[in-house]
PDB file of C-alpha atoms in Angstrom:
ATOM      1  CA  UNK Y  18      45.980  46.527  25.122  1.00 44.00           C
ATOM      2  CA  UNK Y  19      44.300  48.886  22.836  1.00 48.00           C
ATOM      3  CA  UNK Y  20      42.639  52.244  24.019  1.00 43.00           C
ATOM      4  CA  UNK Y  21      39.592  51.298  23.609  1.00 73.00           C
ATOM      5  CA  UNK Y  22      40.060  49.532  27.252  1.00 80.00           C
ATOM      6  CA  UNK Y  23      39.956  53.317  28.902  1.00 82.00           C
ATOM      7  CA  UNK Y  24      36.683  55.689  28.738  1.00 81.00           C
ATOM      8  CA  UNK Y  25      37.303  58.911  29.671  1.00 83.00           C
ATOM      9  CA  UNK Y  26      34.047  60.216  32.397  1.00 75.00           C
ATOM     10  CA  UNK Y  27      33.636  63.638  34.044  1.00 84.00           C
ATOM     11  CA  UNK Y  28      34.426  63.434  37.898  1.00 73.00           C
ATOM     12  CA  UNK Y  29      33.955  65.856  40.690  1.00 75.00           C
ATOM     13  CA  UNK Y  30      37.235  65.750  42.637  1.00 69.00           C
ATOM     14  CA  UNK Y  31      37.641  66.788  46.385  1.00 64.00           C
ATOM     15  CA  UNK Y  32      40.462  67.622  48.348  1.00 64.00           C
ATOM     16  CA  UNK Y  33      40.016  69.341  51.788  1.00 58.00           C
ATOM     17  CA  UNK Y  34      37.635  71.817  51.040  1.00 67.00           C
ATOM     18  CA  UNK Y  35      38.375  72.377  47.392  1.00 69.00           C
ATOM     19  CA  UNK Y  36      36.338  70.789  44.361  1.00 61.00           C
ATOM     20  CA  UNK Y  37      37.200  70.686  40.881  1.00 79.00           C
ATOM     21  CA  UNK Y  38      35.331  69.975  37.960  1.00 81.00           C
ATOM     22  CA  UNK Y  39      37.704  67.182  35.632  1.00 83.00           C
ATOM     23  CA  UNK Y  40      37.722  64.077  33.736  1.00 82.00           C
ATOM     24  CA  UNK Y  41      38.952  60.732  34.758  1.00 75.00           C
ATOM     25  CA  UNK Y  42      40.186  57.609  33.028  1.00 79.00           C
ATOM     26  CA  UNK Y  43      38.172  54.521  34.013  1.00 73.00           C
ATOM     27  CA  UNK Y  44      38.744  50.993  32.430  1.00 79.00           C
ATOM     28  CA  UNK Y  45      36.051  49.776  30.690  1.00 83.00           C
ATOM     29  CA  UNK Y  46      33.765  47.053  31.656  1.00 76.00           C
ATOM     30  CA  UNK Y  47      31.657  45.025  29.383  1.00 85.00           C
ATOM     31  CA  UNK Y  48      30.148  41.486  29.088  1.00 86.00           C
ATOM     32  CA  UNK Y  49      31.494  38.642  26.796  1.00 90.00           C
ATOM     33  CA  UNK Y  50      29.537  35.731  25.461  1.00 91.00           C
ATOM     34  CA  UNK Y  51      31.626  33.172  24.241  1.00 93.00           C
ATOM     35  CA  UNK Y  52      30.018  30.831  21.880  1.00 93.00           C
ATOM     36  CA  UNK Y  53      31.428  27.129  20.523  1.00 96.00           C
ATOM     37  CA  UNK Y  54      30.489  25.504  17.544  1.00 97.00           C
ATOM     38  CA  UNK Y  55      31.713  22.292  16.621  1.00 97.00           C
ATOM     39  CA  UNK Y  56      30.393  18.998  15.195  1.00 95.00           C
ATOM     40  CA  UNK Y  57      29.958  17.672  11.262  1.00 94.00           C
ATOM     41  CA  UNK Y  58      30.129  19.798   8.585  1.00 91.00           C
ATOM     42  CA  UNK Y  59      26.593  19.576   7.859  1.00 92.00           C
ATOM     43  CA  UNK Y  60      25.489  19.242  11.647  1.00 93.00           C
ATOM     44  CA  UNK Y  61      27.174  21.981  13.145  1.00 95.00           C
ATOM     45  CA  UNK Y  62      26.355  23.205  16.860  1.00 94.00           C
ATOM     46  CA  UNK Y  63      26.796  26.327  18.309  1.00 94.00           C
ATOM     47  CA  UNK Y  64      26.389  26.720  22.376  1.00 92.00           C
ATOM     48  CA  UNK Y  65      27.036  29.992  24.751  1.00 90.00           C
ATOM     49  CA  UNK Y  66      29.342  28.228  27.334  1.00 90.00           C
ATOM     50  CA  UNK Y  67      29.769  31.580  28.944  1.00 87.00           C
ATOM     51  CA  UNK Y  68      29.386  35.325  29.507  1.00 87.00           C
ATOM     52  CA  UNK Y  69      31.946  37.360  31.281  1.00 86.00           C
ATOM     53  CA  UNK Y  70      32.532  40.739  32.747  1.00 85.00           C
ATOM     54  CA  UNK Y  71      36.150  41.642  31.203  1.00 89.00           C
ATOM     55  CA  UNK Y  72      37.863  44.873  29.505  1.00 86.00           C
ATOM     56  CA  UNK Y  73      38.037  44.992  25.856  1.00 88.00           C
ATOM     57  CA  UNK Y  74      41.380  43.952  24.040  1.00 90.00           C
ATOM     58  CA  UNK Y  75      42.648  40.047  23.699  1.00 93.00           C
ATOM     59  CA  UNK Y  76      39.209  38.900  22.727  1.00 94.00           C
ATOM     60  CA  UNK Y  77      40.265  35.801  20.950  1.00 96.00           C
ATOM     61  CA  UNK Y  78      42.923  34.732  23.963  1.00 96.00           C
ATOM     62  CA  UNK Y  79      40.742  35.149  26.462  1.00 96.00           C
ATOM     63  CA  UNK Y  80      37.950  33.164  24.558  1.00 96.00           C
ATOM     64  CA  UNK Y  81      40.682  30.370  23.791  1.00 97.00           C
ATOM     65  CA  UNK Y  82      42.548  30.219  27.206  1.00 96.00           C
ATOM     66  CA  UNK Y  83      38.913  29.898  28.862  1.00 94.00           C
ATOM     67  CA  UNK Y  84      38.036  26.843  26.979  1.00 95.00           C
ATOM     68  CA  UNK Y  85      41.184  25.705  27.535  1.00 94.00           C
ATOM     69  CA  UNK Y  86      41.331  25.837  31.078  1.00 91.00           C
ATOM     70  CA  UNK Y  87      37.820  24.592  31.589  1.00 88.00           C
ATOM     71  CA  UNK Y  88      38.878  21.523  30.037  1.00 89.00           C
ATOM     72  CA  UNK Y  89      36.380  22.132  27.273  1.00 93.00           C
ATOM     73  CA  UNK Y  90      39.757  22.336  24.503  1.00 94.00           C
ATOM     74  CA  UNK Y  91      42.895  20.689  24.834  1.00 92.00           C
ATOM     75  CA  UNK Y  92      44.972  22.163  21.961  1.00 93.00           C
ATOM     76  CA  UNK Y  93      45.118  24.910  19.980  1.00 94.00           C
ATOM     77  CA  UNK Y  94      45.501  22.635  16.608  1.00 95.00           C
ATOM     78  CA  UNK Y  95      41.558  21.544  17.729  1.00 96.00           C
ATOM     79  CA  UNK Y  96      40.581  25.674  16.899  1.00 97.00           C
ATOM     80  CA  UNK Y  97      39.502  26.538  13.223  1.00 96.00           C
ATOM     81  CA  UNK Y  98      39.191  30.178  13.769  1.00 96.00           C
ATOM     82  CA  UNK Y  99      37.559  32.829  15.920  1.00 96.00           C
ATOM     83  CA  UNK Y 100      35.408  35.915  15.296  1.00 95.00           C
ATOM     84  CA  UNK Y 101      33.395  38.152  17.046  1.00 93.00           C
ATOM     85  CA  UNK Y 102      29.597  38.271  15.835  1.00 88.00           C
ATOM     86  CA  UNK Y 103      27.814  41.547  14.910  1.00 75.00           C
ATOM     87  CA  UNK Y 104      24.673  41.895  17.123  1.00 70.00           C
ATOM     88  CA  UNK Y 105      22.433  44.455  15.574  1.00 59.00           C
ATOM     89  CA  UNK Y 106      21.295  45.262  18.954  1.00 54.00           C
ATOM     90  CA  UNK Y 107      24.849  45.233  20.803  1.00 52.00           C
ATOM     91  CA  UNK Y 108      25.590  49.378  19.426  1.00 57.00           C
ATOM     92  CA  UNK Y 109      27.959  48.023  17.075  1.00 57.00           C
ATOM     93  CA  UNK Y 110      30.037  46.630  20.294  1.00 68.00           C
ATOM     94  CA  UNK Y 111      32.268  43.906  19.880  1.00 78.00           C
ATOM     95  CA  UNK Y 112      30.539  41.496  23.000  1.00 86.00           C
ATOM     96  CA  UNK Y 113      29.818  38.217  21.128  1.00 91.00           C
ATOM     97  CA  UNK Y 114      32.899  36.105  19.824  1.00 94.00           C
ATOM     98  CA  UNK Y 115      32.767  32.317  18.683  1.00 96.00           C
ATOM     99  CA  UNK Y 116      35.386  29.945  18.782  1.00 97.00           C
ATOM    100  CA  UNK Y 117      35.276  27.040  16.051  1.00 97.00           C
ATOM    101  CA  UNK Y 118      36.319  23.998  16.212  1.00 97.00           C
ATOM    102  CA  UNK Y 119      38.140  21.659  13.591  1.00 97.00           C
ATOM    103  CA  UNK Y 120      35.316  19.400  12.574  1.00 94.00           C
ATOM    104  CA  UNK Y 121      36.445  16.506  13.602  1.00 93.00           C
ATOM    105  CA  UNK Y 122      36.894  17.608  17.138  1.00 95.00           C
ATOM    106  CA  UNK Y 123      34.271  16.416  20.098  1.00 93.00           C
ATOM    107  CA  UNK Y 124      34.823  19.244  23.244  1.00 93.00           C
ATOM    108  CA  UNK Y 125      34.547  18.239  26.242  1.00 89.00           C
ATOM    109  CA  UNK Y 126      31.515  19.668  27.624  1.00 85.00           C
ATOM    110  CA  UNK Y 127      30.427  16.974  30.517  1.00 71.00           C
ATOM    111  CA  UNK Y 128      31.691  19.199  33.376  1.00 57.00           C
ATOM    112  CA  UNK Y 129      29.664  22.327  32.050  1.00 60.00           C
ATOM    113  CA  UNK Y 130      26.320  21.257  33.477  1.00 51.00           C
ATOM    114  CA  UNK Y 131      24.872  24.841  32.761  1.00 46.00           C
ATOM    115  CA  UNK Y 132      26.047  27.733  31.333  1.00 47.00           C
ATOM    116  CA  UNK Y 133      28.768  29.431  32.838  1.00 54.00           C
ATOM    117  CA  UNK Y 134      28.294  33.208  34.192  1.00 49.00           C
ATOM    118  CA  UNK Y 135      31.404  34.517  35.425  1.00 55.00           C
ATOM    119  CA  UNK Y 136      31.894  38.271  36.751  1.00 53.00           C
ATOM    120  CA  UNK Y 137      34.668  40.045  36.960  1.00 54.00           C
ATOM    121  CA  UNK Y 138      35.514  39.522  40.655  1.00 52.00           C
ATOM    122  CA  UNK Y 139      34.641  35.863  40.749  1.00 51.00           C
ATOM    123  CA  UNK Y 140      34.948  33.539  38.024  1.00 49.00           C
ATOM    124  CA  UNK Y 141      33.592  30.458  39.693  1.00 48.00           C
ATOM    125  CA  UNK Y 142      29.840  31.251  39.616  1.00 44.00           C
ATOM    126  CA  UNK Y 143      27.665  29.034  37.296  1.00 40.00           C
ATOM    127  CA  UNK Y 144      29.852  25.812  38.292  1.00 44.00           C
ATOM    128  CA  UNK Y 145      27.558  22.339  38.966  1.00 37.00           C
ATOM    129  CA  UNK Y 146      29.696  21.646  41.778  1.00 34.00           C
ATOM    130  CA  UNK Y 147      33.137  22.125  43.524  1.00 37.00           C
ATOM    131  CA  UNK Y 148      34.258  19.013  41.597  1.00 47.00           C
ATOM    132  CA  UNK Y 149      33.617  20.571  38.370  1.00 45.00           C
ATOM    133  CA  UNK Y 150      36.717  23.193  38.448  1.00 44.00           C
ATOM    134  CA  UNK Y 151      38.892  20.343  39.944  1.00 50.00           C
ATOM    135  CA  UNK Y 152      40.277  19.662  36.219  1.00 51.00           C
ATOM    136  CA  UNK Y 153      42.923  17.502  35.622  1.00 59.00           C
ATOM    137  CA  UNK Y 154      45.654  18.906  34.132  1.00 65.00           C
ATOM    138  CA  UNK Y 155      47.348  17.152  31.245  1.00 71.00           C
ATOM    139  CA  UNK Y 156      51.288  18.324  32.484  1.00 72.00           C
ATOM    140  CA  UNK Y 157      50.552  17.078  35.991  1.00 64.00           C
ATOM    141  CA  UNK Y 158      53.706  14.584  35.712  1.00 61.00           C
ATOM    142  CA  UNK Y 159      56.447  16.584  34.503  1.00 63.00           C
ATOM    143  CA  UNK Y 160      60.129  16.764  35.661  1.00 61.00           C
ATOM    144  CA  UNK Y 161      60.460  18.762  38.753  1.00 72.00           C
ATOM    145  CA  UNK Y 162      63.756  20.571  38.512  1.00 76.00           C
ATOM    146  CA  UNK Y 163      62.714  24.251  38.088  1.00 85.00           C
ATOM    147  CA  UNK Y 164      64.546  26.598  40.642  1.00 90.00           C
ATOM    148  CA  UNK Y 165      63.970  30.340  40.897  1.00 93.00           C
ATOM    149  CA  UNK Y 166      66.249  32.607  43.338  1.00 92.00           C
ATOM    150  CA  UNK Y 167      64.611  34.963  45.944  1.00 90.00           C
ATOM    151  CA  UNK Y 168      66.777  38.156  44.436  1.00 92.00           C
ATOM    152  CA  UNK Y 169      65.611  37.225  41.442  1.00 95.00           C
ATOM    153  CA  UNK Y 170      61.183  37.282  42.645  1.00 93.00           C
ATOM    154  CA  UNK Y 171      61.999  40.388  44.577  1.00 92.00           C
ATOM    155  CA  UNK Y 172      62.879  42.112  40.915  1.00 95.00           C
ATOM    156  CA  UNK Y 173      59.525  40.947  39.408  1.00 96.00           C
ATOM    157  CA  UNK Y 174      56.576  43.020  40.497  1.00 94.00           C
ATOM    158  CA  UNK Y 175      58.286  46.324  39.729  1.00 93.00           C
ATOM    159  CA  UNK Y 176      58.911  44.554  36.211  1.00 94.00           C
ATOM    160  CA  UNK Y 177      55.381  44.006  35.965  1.00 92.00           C
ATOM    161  CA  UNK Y 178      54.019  47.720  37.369  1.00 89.00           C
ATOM    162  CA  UNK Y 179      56.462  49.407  34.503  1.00 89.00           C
ATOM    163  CA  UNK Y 180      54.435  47.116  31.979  1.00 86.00           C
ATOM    164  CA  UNK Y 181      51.210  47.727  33.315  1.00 80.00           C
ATOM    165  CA  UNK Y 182      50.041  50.247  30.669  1.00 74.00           C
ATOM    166  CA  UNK Y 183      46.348  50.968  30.935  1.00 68.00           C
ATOM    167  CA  UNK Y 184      46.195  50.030  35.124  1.00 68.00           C
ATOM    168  CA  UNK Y 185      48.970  53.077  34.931  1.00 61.00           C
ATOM    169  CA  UNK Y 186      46.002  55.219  33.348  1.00 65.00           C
ATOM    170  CA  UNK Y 187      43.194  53.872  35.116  1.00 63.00           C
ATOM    171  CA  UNK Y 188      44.538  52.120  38.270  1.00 67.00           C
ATOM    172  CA  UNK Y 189      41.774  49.940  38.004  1.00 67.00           C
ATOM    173  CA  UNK Y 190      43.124  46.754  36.218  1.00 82.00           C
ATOM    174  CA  UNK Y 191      44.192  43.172  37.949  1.00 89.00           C
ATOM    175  CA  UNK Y 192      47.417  41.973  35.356  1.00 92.00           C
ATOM    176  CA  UNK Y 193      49.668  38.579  35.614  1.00 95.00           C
ATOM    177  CA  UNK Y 194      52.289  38.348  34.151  1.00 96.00           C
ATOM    178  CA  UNK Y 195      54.792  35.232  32.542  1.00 97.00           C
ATOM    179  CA  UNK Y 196      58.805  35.424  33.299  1.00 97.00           C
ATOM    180  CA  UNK Y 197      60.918  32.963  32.302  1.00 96.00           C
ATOM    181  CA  UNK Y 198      63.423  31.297  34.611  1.00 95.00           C
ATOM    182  CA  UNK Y 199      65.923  33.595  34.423  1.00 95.00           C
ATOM    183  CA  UNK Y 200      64.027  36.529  35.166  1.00 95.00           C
ATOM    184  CA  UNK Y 201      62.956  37.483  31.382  1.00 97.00           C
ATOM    185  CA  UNK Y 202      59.244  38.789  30.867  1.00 96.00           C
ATOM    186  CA  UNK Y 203      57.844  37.186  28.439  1.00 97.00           C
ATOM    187  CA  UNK Y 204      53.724  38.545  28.262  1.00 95.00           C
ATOM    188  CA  UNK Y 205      51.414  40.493  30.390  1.00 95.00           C
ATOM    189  CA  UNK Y 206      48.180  40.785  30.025  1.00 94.00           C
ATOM    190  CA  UNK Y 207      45.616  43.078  32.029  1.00 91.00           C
ATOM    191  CA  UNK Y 208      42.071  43.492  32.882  1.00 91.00           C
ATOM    192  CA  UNK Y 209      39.476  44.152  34.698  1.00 87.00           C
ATOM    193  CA  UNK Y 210      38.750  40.463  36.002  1.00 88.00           C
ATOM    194  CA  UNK Y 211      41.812  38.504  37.529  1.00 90.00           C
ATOM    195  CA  UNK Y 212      40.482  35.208  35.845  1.00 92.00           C
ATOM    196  CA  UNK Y 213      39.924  37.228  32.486  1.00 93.00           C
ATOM    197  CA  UNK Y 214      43.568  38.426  32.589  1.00 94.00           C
ATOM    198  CA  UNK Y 215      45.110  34.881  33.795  1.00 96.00           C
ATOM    199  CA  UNK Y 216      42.721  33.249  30.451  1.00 96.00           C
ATOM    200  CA  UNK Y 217      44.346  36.198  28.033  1.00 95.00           C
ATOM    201  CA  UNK Y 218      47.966  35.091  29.130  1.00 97.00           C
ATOM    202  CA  UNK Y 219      46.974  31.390  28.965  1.00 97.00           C
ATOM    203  CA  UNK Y 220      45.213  31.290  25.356  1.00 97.00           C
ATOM    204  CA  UNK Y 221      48.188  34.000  24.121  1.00 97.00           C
ATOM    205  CA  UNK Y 222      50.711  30.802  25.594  1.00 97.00           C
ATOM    206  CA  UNK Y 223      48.194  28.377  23.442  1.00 95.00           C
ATOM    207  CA  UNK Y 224      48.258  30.344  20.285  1.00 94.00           C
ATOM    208  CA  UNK Y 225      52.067  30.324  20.394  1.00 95.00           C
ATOM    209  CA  UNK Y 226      52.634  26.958  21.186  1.00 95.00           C
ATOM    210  CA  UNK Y 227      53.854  27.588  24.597  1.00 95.00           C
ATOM    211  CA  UNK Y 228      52.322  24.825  26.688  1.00 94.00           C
ATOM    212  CA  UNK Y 229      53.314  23.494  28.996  1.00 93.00           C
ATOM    213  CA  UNK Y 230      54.395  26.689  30.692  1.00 94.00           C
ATOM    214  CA  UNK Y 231      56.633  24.469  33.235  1.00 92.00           C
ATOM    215  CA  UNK Y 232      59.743  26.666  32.573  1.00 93.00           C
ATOM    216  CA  UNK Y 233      57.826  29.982  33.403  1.00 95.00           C
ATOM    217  CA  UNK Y 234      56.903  31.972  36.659  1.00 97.00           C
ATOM    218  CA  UNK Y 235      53.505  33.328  36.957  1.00 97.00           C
ATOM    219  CA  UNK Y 236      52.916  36.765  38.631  1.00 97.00           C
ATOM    220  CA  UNK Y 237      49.679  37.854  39.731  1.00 96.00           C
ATOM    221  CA  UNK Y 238      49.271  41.543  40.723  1.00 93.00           C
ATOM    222  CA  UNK Y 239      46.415  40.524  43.428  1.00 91.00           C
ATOM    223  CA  UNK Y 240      45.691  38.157  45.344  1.00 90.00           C
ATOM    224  CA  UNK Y 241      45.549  33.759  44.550  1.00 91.00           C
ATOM    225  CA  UNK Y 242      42.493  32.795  44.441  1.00 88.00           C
ATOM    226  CA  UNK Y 243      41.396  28.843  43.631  1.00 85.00           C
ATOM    227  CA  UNK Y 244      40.630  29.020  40.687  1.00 86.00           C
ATOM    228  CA  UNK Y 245      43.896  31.011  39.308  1.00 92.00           C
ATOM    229  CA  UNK Y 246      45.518  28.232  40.567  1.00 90.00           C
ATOM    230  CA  UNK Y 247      43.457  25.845  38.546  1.00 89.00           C
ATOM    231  CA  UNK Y 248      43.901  27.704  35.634  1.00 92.00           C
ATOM    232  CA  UNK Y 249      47.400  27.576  36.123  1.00 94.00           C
ATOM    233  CA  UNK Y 250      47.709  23.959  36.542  1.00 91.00           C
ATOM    234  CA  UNK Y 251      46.082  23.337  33.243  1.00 91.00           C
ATOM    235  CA  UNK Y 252      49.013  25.591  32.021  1.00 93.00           C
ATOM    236  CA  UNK Y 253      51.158  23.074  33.567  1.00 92.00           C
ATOM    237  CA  UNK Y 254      52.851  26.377  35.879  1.00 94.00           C
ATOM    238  CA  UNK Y 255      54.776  25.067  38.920  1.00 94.00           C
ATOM    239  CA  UNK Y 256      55.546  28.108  39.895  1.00 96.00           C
ATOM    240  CA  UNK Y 257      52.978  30.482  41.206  1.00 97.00           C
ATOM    241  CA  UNK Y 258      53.723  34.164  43.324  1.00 96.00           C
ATOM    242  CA  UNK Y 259      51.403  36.596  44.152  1.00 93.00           C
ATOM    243  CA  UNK Y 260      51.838  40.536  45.193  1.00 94.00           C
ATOM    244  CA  UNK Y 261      48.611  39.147  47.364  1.00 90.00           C
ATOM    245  CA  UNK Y 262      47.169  37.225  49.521  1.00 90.00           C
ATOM    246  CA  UNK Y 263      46.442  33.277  48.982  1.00 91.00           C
ATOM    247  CA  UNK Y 264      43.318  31.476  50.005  1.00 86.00           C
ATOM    248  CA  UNK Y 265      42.988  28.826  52.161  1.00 81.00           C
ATOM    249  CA  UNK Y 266      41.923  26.452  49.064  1.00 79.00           C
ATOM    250  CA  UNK Y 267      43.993  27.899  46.720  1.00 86.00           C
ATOM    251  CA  UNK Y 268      47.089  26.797  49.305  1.00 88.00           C
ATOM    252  CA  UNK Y 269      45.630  23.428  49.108  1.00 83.00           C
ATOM    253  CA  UNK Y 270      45.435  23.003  45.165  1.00 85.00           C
ATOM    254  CA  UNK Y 271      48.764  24.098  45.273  1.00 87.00           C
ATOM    255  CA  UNK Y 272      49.689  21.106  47.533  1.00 85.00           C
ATOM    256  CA  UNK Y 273      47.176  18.755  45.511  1.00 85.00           C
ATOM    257  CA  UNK Y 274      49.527  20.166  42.317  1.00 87.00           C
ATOM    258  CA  UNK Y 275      52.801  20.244  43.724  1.00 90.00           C
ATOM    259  CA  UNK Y 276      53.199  24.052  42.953  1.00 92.00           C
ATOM    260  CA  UNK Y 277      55.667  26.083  44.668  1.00 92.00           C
ATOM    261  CA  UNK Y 278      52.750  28.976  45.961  1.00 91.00           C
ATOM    262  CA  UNK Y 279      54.354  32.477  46.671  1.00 92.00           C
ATOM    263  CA  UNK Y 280      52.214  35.018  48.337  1.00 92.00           C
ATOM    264  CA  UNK Y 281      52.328  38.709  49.641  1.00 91.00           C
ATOM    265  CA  UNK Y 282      55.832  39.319  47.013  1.00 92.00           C
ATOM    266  CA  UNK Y 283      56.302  43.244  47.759  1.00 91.00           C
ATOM    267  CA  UNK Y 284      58.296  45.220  49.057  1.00 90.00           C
ATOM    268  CA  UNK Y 285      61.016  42.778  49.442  1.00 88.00           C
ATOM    269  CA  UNK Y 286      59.635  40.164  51.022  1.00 88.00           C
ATOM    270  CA  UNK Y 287      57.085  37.501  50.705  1.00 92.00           C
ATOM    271  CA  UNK Y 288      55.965  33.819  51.886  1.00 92.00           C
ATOM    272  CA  UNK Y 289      56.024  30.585  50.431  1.00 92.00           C
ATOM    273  CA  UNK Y 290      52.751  28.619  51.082  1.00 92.00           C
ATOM    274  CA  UNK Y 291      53.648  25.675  49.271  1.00 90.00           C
ATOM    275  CA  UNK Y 292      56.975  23.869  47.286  1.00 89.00           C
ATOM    276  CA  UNK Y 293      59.538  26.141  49.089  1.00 88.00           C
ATOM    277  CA  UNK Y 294      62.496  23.730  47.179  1.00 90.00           C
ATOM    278  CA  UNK Y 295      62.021  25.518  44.004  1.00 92.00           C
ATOM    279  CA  UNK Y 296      62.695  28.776  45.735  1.00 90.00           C
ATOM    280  CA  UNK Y 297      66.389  29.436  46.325  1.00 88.00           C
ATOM    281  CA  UNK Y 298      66.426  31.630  49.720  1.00 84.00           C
ATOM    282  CA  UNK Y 299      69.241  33.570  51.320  1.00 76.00           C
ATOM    283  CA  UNK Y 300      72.229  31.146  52.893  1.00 67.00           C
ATOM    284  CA  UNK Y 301      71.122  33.166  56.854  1.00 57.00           C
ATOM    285  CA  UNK Y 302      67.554  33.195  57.542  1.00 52.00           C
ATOM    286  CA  UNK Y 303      65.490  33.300  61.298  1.00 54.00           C
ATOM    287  CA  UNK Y 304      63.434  30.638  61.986  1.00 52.00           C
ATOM    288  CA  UNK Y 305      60.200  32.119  63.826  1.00 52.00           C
ATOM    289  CA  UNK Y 306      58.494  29.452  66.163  1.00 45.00           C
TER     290      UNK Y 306
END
């Protein structure tokens, strides 16, 4: 992520009775409108399907992996480019980027029955109804035969926290991260919403004809919400763990998507919510009634 994610600010710091005059590094915060156009050559559309809180840096993935895991996209081949769009008004910020499609592509926009408005601590607001984020992933029925070791998800978030560059800085980032099977990182990506990051990683995995990301593990550095796990179903991720907490309905999606659901991974130790087969665990465990 570029460094145009962190703003340094002038702080008064306090410890005990002591104050200090500095400056601290804060990431940055600023709103996204993504805009489609698609149709005809000579009847071209363009719509704002959504504006987002997110930190600068992986524009065009985040733009792409959104669409894509709304359902709105289905492949990358259906993209003809991306740009962002210079608002005179904007102070020469880059907040406006539009993603369009191949002419011959029709998006699928019956489940967007207003605009979107996500923020960056919940990316569900704006949805018609509950039914509306229940998208159907296209790698729903894939072979089930992935198997991940508990040494080897113990290893992970430390993995992660040494690649977490501008959270390092700042401290104020959510990240996720891919691994493959084997333990192998493959992308992080970090920012300031947990959806934004999770739609960075996702359109990255799009633009290099990644998908489906069956053969990956998915780390979040909070907690699973719902709709992470939605957006990781699109992905066509069976495998899901979490330094975190999991909700209540993101344990049931996980059950609804057969995906192995690992929460509170820290400190050596964590619990599966969901899937436990694809987890190998240690040959003497306790069984707690």
């Amino acid at each position: 992520m570029s460094i145009k994610s962190i703003v340094q600010l002038p702080v008064t710091k306090v410890y005990a009775t002591v104050s200090t005059d500095t400056s601290d590094s804060l990431a940055i915060e600023e709103p996204l409108e993504i805009r489609l156009e698609h149709g005809p050559k000579d009847q071209r559309i363009i719509q704002n399907v959504s504006v987002t809180m997110r930190t600068p840096g992986n524009d065009a993935e985040l733009a792409t992996g959104f669409l894509f895991t709304e359902g709105i996209i289905k492949q990358a081949g259906e993209i003809g480019n991306v740009n962002h769009c210079f608002i005179a008004c904007a102070e020469n910020k880059e907040n406006v980027i539009q993603v369009s499609l191949n002419e011959q592509v029709m998006p699928e926009l019956k489940n967007t029955e207003r605009n979107f408005y996500t923020t960056s601590s919940c990316g569900v607001c704006g949805k018609g109804s509950i039914n509306a984020i229940r998208t159907v992933s296209s790698f729903s029925q894939q072979v089930d035969d992935n198997m991940v070791s508990s040494e080897l998800l113990h290893e992970l978030p430390g993995i992660l926290s040494a690649h977490q560059e501008v959270f390092a800085t700042t401290g104020g980032l959510h990240a996720c991260a891919l691994f493959s099977l084997s333990g192998e990182l493959l992308l992080v990506r970090e920012d300031v919403g947990r959806h934004n990051a999770l739609d960075k990683l996702i359109g990255a995995s799009l633009q290099n004809n990644w998908l489906p990301l069956s053969k990956a593990v998915l780390l979040l550095s909070g907690r699973a919400s719902f709709e992470l796990v939605q957006k990781a179903a699109m992905a066509g991720i069976t495998i899901i763990a979490a330094v975190g907490a999991p909700s209540s309905l993101a344990v049931q999606l996980a059950e609804e998507f057969n995906i192995t659901l690992i929460g509170f991974l820290r400190n050596h130790r964590f619990n599966i919510y969901n899937a436990a087969h694809r987890i190998t665990l240690p040959v003497s465990h306790e069984t707690t009634y």
